[in-house]
Short mmCIF file of C-alpha atoms in Angstrom, two decimals:
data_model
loop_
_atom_site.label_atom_id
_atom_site.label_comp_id
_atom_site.label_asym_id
_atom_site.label_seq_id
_atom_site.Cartn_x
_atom_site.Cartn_y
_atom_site.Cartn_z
CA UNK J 19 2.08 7.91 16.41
CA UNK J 20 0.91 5.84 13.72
CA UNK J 21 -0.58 7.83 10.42
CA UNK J 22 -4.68 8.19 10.20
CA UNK J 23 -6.40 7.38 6.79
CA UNK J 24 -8.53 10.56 5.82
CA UNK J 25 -11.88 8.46 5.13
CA UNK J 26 -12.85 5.42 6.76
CA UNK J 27 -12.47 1.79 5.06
CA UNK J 28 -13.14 -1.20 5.17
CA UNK J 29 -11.43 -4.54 4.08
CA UNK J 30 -10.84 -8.34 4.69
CA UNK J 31 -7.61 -9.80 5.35
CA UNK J 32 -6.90 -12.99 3.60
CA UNK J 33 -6.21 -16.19 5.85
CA UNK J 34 -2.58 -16.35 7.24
CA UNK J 35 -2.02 -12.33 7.64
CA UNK J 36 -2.16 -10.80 11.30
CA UNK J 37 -2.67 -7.44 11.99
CA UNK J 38 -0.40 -5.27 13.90
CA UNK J 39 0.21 -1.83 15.33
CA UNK J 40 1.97 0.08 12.99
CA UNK J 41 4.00 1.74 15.46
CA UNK J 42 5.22 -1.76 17.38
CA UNK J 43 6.31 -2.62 13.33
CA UNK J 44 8.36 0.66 12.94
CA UNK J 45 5.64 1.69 10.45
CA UNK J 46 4.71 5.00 12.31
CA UNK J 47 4.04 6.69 8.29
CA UNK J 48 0.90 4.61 7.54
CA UNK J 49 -2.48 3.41 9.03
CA UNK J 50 -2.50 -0.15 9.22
CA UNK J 51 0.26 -2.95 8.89
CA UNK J 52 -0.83 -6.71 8.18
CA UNK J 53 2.07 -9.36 8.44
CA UNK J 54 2.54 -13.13 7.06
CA UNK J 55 4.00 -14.70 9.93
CA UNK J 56 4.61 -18.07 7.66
CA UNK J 57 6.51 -16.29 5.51
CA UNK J 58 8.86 -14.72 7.91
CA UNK J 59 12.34 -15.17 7.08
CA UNK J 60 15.62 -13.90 8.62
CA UNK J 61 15.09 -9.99 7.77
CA UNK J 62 12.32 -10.44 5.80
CA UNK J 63 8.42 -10.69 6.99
CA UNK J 64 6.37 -10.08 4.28
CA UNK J 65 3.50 -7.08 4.79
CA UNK J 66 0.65 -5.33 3.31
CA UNK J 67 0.10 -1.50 4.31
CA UNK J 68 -2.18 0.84 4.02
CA UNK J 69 -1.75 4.72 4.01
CA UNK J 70 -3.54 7.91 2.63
CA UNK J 71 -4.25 11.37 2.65
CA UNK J 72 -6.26 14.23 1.05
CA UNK J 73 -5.14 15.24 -2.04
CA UNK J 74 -6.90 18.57 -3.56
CA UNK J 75 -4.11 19.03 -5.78
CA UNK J 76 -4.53 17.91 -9.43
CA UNK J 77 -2.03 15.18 -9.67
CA UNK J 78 -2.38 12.15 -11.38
CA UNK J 79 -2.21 9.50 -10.06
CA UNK J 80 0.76 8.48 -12.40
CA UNK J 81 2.52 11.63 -10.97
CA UNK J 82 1.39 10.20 -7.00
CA UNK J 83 3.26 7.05 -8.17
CA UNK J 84 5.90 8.47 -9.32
CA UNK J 85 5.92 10.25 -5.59
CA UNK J 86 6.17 7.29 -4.50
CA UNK J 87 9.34 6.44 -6.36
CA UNK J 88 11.02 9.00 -5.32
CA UNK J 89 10.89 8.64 -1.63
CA UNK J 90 11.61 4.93 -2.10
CA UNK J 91 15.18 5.76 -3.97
CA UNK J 92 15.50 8.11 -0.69
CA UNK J 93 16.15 5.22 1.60
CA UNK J 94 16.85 2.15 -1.06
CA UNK J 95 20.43 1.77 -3.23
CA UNK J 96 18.41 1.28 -6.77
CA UNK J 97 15.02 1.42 -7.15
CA UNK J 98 13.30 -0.46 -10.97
CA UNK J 99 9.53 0.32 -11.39
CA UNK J 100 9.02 -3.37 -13.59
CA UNK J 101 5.61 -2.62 -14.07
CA UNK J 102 2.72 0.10 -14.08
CA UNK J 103 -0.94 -0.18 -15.19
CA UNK J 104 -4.04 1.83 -14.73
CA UNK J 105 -6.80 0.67 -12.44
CA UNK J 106 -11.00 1.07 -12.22
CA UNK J 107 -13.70 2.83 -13.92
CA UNK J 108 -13.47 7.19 -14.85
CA UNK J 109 -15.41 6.93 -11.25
CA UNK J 110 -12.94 5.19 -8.99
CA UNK J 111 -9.57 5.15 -10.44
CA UNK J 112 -6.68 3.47 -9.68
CA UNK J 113 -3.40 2.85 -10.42
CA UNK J 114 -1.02 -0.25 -9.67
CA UNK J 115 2.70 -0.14 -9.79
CA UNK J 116 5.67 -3.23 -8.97
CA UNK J 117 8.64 -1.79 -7.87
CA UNK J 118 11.73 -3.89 -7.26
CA UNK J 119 14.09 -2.01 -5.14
CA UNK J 120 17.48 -3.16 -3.12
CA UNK J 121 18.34 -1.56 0.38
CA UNK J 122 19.57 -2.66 3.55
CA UNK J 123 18.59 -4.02 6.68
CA UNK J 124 20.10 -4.44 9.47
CA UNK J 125 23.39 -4.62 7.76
CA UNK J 126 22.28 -7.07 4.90
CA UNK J 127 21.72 -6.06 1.16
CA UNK J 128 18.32 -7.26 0.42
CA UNK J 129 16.26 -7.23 -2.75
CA UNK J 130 12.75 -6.24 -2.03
CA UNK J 131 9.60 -5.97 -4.63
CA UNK J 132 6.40 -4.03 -4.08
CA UNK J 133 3.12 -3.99 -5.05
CA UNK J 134 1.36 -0.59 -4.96
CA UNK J 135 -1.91 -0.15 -5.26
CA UNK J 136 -3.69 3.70 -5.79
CA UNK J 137 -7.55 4.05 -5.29
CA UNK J 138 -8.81 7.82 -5.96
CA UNK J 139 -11.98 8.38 -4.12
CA UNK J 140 -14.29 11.63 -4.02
CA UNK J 141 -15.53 12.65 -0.86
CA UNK J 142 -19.62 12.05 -1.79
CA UNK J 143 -20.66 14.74 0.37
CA UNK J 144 -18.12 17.35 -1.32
CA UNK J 145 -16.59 15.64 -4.46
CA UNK J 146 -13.72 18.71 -4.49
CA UNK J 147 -12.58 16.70 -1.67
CA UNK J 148 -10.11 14.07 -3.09
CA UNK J 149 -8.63 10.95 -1.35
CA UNK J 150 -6.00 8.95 -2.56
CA UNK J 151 -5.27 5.73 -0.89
CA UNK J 152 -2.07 3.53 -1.36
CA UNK J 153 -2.16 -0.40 -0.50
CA UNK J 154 0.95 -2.01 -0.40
CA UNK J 155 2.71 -5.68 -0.20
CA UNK J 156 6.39 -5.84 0.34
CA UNK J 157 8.28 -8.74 0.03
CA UNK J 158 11.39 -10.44 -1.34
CA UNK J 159 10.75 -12.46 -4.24
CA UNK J 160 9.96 -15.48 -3.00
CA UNK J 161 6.65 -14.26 -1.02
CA UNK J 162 6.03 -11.96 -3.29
CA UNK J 163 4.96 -14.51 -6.05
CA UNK J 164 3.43 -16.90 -3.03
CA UNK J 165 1.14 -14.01 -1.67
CA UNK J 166 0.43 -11.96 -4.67
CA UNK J 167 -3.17 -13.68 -4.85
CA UNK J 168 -3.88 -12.96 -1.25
CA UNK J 169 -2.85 -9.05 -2.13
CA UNK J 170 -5.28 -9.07 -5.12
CA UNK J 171 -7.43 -10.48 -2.68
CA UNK J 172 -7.04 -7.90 0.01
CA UNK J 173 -7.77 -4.88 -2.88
CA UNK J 174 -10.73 -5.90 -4.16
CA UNK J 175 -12.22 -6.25 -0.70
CA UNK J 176 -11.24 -2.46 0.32
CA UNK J 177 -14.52 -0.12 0.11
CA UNK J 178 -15.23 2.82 1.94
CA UNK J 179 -16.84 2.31 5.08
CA UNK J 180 -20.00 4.26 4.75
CA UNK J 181 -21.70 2.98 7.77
CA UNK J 182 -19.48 4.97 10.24
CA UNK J 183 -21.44 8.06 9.66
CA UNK J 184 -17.99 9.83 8.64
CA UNK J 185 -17.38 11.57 5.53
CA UNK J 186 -17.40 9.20 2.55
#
């Protein structure tokens, strides 16, 4: 069953990205999965996720990051964080990290790069209540530097959706 973010969002997907069922994409750990069908190539469809959870703990996000890291060299054979860089306003943080990782896939070494994104947000009906949201492209390096726009695209359209009546 696929993951459930803790608040509702909301969000726009650029033009060219298709939304998918996480768990028909093997993505069963996060909410959402967007692909780039163009830029499918053999063992290699570039995608933006989203995932997220409470986090009442008082980790930075530097230290959620570096989380993030560390389950990455779980399943990859090297893992390079090429770049990190804080995010927002003292009200809604953030945090962006590229990683550039190698693993394998279906019996092929590939070289992957991500782009993670960290928004903090405070529940506004009990700010102890902490949510940390990661947004993520993966791709190889090729559609990485096509679709990085579109990615920087997709962030700044995520806000929480505070017309559901839910939480935030």
């Amino acid at each position: 069953m696929a993951a459930e973010l803790p608040v509702p969002i909301r969000f726009r997907l650029p033009d060219g990205w298709q939304a998918k069922d996480p768990e028909q994409v093997g993505a069963d750990d996060v909410a959402f999965v967007a692909l780039h069908p163009e830029s499918q190539q053999p063992g290699s469809t570039a995608n933006i996720t989203i995932d997220g959870d409470y986090r009442p703990d008082p980790a930075a996000l530097t230290d959620i990051a570096d989380e993030s890291v560390h389950n990455i060299e779980q399943v990859a054979e090297t893992v390079t964080v090429t770049q990190r860089s804080e995010l927002g306003s003292a009200e809604a943080p953030g945090l962006g990290q590229v990683l550039k990782f190698s693993t394998v896939i279906n019996e092929v070494a590939r070289e992957l790069f991500q782009c993670q994104v960290y928004l903090s947000m405070l529940d506004t009906e009990n700010p102890e209540q902490r949510v940390v949201l990661r947004l993520a492209l993966t791709a190889n390096q090729e559609q990485f530097t096509a679709l990085m726009e579109d990615f920087q695209e997709f962030v700044a359209s995520v806000r929480p959706d505070t017309d559901s009546g839910e939480g935030m």
